[in-house]
Amino acid sequence: MKKIINNPSNFVDETIDGLIKSHPNIYSLASDNTRVITRAIKSSNKVGLVTGGGSGHLPVFTGYVGKGLLDSCAIGSVFASPSVEQIASAIRNANNGNGVLCILGNYGGDVMNFEMACEIVRDEGIETKTVIVADDIASAKREEKEKRRGIAGMIFVFKVAGALAETGASLQDVFEIAIETNSNIRTLGVALSPCILPEAGKPTFEINDDEIEIGMGIHGEPGISREKLKSANDLTDNICNRILNDFNLTDQEIGLMINSLGATPLEELYIVSRRVVENFNKKNIKIFKNYVGRYATSMEMAGMSVTVLKLNNNIKENLLAPTNCPFWTN
Amino acid sequence: MKKIINNPSNFVDETIDGLIKSHPNIYSLASDNTRVITRAIKSSNKVGLVTGGGSGHLPVFTGYVGKGLLDSCAIGSVFASPSVEQIASAIRNANNGNGVLCILGNYGGDVMNFEMACEIVRDEGIETKTVIVADDIASAKREEKEKRRGIAGMIFVFKVAGALAETGASLQDVFEIAIETNSNIRTLGVALSPCILPEAGKPTFEINDDEIEIGMGIHGEPGISREKLKSANDLTDNICNRILNDFNLTDQEIGLMINSLGATPLEELYIVSRRVVENFNKKNIKIFKNYVGRYATSMEMAGMSVTVLKLNNNIKENLLAPTNCPFWTN
Amino acid sequence: MLNKENLIIILDKLFDQSKKYYDDFNSADAKIGDGDLGITILHGLEEIQKNKVSFNNDMGENFMICSKAFVKRSGSSFGTLIAFSLMNISKKIDGKKECDHHDIVTIFEIALKTILDRGKTKLGDKTIADTLNLIIHKIKKSKNYNHEIKSACTKALENFKGKKILVGRARMFEDKTTKFDDPGMFALKKLSEIF
Amino acid sequence: MLNKENLIIILDKLFDQSKKYYDDFNSADAKIGDGDLGITILHGLEEIQKNKVSFNNDMGENFMICSKAFVKRSGSSFGTLIAFSLMNISKKIDGKKECDHHDIVTIFEIALKTILDRGKTKLGDKTIADTLNLIIHKIKKSKNYNHEIKSACTKALENFKGKKILVGRARMFEDKTTKFDDPGMFALKKLSEIF
Ligand SMILES: Nc1ncnc2c1ncn2[C@@H]1O[C@H](COP(=O)(O)OP(=O)(O)O)[C@@H](O)[C@H]1O
Ligand SMILES: Nc1ncnc2c1ncn2[C@@H]1O[C@H](COP(=O)(O)OP(=O)(O)O)[C@@H](O)[C@H]1O
Ligand SMILES: [Mg+2]
Ligand SMILES: [Mg+2]
Ligand SMILES: [Mg+2]
Ligand SMILES: [Mg+2]
């Protein structure tokens, strides 16, 4: 694994600069913080949506700033939480007097920093609410869902809440649909190979050539079990079973996301997706829409995750609502 | 590099099946050929657009079937040309009496098989025209542009011709804009690491840990020069210079595509894109729209390519026209 | 007694220690978490080093400088908790040129309170809070800070051997975690060896 | 004279040879192309093996079976050119139980014509067409097919040493190609060793 980079310590700043220079109609740098990205055309009459988190997961987090999705994003270093100051700036930039909803993944540093930032801006008169996405079923038991890590499912929350916010809905309403969406999501992933942190120049973890780790986190956190590399079908069956054990989806309508962690190619995602669709069809689970691609990555890590979002009419409508973002195809 | 696959000899068929099962509203299997994909909702009153080529390059080729883009695609094995029979089926499926335009990359097997297929369907009364995309400046001298390989630039031809076809334009008109678009495209890429052919189970070529190959083809064909791994900026400058030496773009308006061959992550693409934009701005080249992502890949190969499309009002309009395809964001 | 001079000495020693145990901290964390604890500690202390030229006689300001430095380079739970603690400590000892015994106890008490508040955790969860709690307990009784801190850090680690880790990234491993030290507690023990 | 029986013997031997030189063909092609020539040849001949149960006394049909088999598994220039050639040959010798001297010359002539037509190439471009041309030249004069084919394949390769490859994927390397054999010509030489 080789990287096309300059000085590793400029990795994040150059990535941000590249994103803005490449899509100047979508993204803009906050005037008060070099690690905060906002929409190029700010919205004026809606709840602001803010996220933030470590770099190295594009399109997560920054990529999902755009009409119909988020208003701003605080960007940490690779795999590291943004600071309280950065988050506070992101919130201020997203606020246009209608309150701000923060949507973030459940990681200790992020959660604490967002909390602190919300306290700071509250003193400035900005009302905020926070939804902590916790979709990774590998990371805590079902009874402790709120303790789970947030991974690819986060994007569904961005999308659904983002669409509702665009209609001018109240902070409370946007908050509620985000909470509901989060509680309707389950994700399980598998890692096949590590990625290289630009500054460290070495792999984040080690894994044998014939091994995979089910439930490994997007920063290389240990998963549920390390197993021998198996066929795509066996692996997919295992993942589907674990998800369905966690979450009864029989006769339900769902949105599906088959997400590559980076290096795993579309061809393999479709081999997995095929099996997921077959398995779910057997359980009479109706797949309303299937998102196959790289939605939440760990740079060039090999692996993939399967996310299900249980739908209702409200969520469905918001899922399909138009966006203006290079990483979301309507 | 590990693969999530089943029996390697089913790789292509399962990929196709997965694509259709995942997006049943977009793709459909031809009734007469298991290696031909058509639109789920066939068009009835327009020129048919057909492509074809080897597997392992998703979204190229099959992915670009969809409203506003292609009508059908003949799918070969990994990195191998589809057969005459498959191509003939793809043409028949795309035809609704208004003639068919074949758009393909310049590879010996593909070119010959398309030619033969066109002869066969001509005897059945289907009028065809063919545009052979040749955008890879590494693969032949400027004076012999028509001998160049076709790589990522192909997608711009699909898009522009696809949009015009959708308006009901004649075969001749669609052919002409495709020819014009092709002549307005230049691409240069760099490979950092090989990919693994599912059946062979081993890398397509070898390259040292500290080396890159400029101009390497998407099947591992040798490029212009093998060089030491260098900074993203130096590499990008080199690529930009070679493109601009081949193609005078000063004061022109262009579409840009910064394409990953697979494993190279978005972060790195944006570091490259940033530099391309800076370099082009200095030359007063106006970037109308920038497409950054995985548009034409070689499975999990690491590397990227830069494509420029010189624009005029006609091409521009067609570039922006709406599509319905999971791999194209308007 | 703590003043600018011995604060600097302590920070220098901690910085050395963080370099020495960089890999150990990372791998202790990698067993159950994301493996960045060494990075977090090293980066925070490194940034403090860069900023200690601004240290002055107001210990409150010095702690604020440390807090800001930690916040700047660290993006993980440990760093965040330390940064919050340093900030709250800074407010409490604002204007003081030196910290007497009472202040020193207060410093640790504020750190503990901050961590429990911000970390939404409780004593007994097997985190750095438990180590701090034991430190406070011990230095309340004895001014032999060096000895007490060192022995508290060691003792706390021992006390929790065989217990489950209940917060942070480790929570999901449940029973498996009984065989691991909490990485933060482990790091405090190693860092305390400077005393 | 060529009939079903000796066609099968030839195909069996070619198949063995394609296994033996699989890597060599791939790497000869990889130097200047995409490295799939060994795959192309092996897959084509393998598929013929699977289908030779359908061989019958009509040599035209047998060649058509070979053509279809080649088309099925091979997706590269060499395979396509061979498949087209086999198809055209099949039409010409349709209904024949055996091919006499004249037919054998015709087989090679049709192959050459097909390759030049379909490949849009000309003699002297350093391709398999040049090898075929020399074979035709030689077997027109002598019925010692085995010897003539083998020596023509060797001679053709030698004749083009130091010359530029002007078609296929190699074209772009210009002068660099003078030091390489054309992979297709190289493969024909190795395959001809069965004779
Ligand atoms: N909520 C919390 N409350 C108290 N201590 C915590 C909490 N979260 C983490 N810690 C401490 O920090 C250590 C992990 O630090 P770090 O690696 O920086 O966290 P992470 O990478 O998981 O965000 C743990 O071993 C624990 O001692
Ligand atoms: N247009 C052509 N005309 C004649 N021979 C050709 C042509 N293209 C390729 N060949 C022959 O085929 C060989 C390469 O075969 P192959 O590897 O199957 O091609 P590809 O480049 O499509 O992978 C060349 O060495 C050459 O002898
Ligand atoms: Mg950690
Ligand atoms: Mg961390
Ligand atoms: Mg080849
Ligand atoms: Mg080939």
Coordinates of C-alpha atoms in Angstrom, one line a residue, chain C residues 9-186:
Chain C
I9 CA 10.5 19.4 35.5
I10 CA 7.5 17.1 35.8
L11 CA 6.3 17.9 32.3
D12 CA 9.8 17.3 30.9
K13 CA 10.0 13.9 32.6
L14 CA 6.5 13.0 31.5
F15 CA 7.4 13.9 28.0
D16 CA 10.5 11.6 28.1
Q17 CA 8.4 8.8 29.6
S18 CA 5.7 9.2 26.9
K19 CA 8.4 8.7 24.2
K20 CA 9.8 5.7 26.0
Y21 CA 6.4 4.0 26.4
Y22 CA 4.9 5.2 23.1
D23 CA 4.6 1.7 21.6
D24 CA 3.5 0.1 24.9
F25 CA 0.7 2.6 25.4
N26 CA -0.5 2.1 21.8
S27 CA -0.5 -1.6 22.1
A28 CA -2.2 -1.7 25.5
D29 CA -4.9 0.4 23.8
A30 CA -4.9 -1.7 20.6
K31 CA -5.9 -4.8 22.5
I32 CA -9.3 -3.4 23.3
G33 CA -9.5 0.0 21.6
D34 CA -8.1 1.9 18.7
G35 CA -4.5 1.8 19.7
D36 CA -3.9 5.5 19.8
L37 CA -3.2 6.1 23.5
G38 CA 0.5 6.5 23.0
I39 CA -0.1 8.9 20.2
T40 CA -2.6 10.8 22.4
I41 CA -0.2 11.2 25.3
L42 CA 2.9 11.9 23.3
H43 CA 1.2 14.5 21.1
G44 CA -0.3 16.3 24.1
L45 CA 2.9 16.4 26.0
E46 CA 4.9 17.4 22.9
E47 CA 2.6 20.3 22.3
I48 CA 3.0 21.4 25.9
Q49 CA 6.7 21.4 25.4
K50 CA 6.3 23.7 22.5
N51 CA 4.3 26.1 24.6
K52 CA 6.1 26.1 27.9
V53 CA 8.1 29.2 26.8
S54 CA 4.8 31.0 27.6
F55 CA 4.7 29.7 31.2
N56 CA 4.7 32.4 33.8
N57 CA 4.2 32.7 37.5
D58 CA 0.5 32.3 37.4
M59 CA -0.1 28.6 37.8
G60 CA -3.7 29.0 36.7
E61 CA -2.4 30.4 33.4
N62 CA 0.2 27.6 33.1
F63 CA -2.5 25.0 33.5
M64 CA -4.6 26.7 30.8
I65 CA -1.6 26.7 28.5
C66 CA -1.3 23.0 29.1
S67 CA -5.0 22.4 28.5
K68 CA -5.0 24.3 25.2
A69 CA -1.9 22.4 24.1
F70 CA -3.5 19.1 24.9
V71 CA -6.7 20.0 23.1
K72 CA -4.8 21.1 20.0
R73 CA -3.1 17.8 19.3
S74 CA -5.2 15.1 21.0
G75 CA -8.4 13.8 19.5
S76 CA -9.2 10.9 21.8
S77 CA -11.0 10.3 25.1
F78 CA -7.9 10.3 27.3
G79 CA -6.7 13.6 25.8
T80 CA -10.0 15.2 26.0
L81 CA -10.5 14.2 29.6
I82 CA -7.1 15.5 30.5
A83 CA -7.6 18.7 28.7
F84 CA -11.0 19.3 30.4
S85 CA -9.4 18.6 33.7
L86 CA -6.5 21.0 33.1
M87 CA -8.9 23.7 32.2
N88 CA -11.0 23.3 35.3
I89 CA -7.9 23.1 37.4
S90 CA -6.7 26.3 35.8
K91 CA -9.9 28.1 36.8
K92 CA -9.6 27.0 40.4
I93 CA -6.0 28.0 41.0
D94 CA -6.1 31.1 38.9
G95 CA -3.7 33.8 40.1
K96 CA -1.7 31.4 42.4
K97 CA 2.0 31.5 42.2
E98 CA 2.4 28.2 43.9
C99 CA 0.1 25.4 45.0
D100 CA 0.3 24.2 48.6
H101 CA -0.8 20.9 49.9
H102 CA -4.5 21.8 49.9
D103 CA -4.2 23.0 46.3
I104 CA -2.4 19.8 45.2
V105 CA -5.2 17.7 46.6
T106 CA -7.7 20.0 45.0
I107 CA -6.0 19.6 41.6
F108 CA -6.5 15.9 41.7
E109 CA -10.0 16.3 43.0
I110 CA -11.0 18.5 40.2
A111 CA -9.4 16.2 37.7
L112 CA -11.4 13.3 39.2
K113 CA -14.7 15.2 39.2
T114 CA -14.1 16.4 35.6
I115 CA -13.4 12.9 34.4
L116 CA -16.5 11.5 36.1
D117 CA -18.7 14.3 34.9
R118 CA -17.4 14.5 31.3
G119 CA -16.7 10.9 30.9
K120 CA -20.2 10.0 32.3
T121 CA -18.5 7.3 34.3
K122 CA -18.4 6.2 37.9
L123 CA -15.8 4.9 40.3
G124 CA -15.3 1.2 39.9
D125 CA -15.6 1.3 36.1
K126 CA -11.9 0.5 35.8
T127 CA -10.7 3.8 34.3
I128 CA -8.2 6.5 35.1
A129 CA -10.8 7.9 37.5
D130 CA -10.1 5.0 39.8
T131 CA -6.4 5.7 39.8
L132 CA -7.0 9.4 40.6
N133 CA -9.3 8.4 43.3
L134 CA -6.6 6.3 45.0
I135 CA -4.1 9.1 44.5
I136 CA -6.4 11.6 46.3
H137 CA -7.0 9.1 49.1
K138 CA -3.3 8.7 49.6
I139 CA -2.0 12.2 49.3
K140 CA -4.7 13.4 51.7
K141 CA -2.9 11.4 54.3
S142 CA 0.7 12.0 53.3
K143 CA 2.6 14.8 51.7
N144 CA 5.2 12.4 50.3
Y145 CA 3.6 13.1 46.9
N146 CA 6.2 11.3 44.8
H147 CA 5.9 8.1 46.7
E148 CA 2.1 8.3 47.1
I149 CA 1.4 9.0 43.5
K150 CA 3.6 6.2 42.3
S151 CA 2.3 3.7 44.7
A152 CA -1.3 4.7 44.1
C153 CA -0.9 4.2 40.3
T154 CA 0.6 0.8 40.8
K155 CA -1.9 -0.2 43.5
A156 CA -4.9 0.9 41.4
L157 CA -3.8 -1.1 38.5
E158 CA -3.4 -4.2 40.7
N159 CA -6.8 -3.6 42.4
F160 CA -8.6 -3.8 39.1
K161 CA -6.9 -6.9 37.7
G162 CA -9.5 -9.4 36.9
K163 CA -12.3 -6.9 36.8
K164 CA -14.3 -5.9 33.8
I165 CA -13.6 -2.6 31.9
L166 CA -17.0 -0.9 31.7
V167 CA -16.4 2.3 29.7
G168 CA -14.5 3.4 26.6
R169 CA -14.0 1.2 23.6
A170 CA -13.4 -1.8 25.8
R171 CA -16.9 -2.1 27.1
M172 CA -18.0 -4.4 24.3
F173 CA -15.6 -7.1 25.2
E174 CA -17.3 -7.8 28.5
D175 CA -15.7 -10.8 30.2
K176 CA -12.8 -10.8 27.8
T177 CA -11.7 -7.4 29.3
T178 CA -11.1 -9.0 32.7
K179 CA -7.7 -10.2 31.5
F180 CA -6.6 -6.8 30.3
D181 CA -5.5 -3.7 32.2
D182 CA -7.4 -0.6 31.4
P183 CA -4.9 1.1 29.0
G184 CA -5.4 4.5 30.7
M185 CA -4.6 3.1 34.1
F186 CA -1.7 1.3 32.7

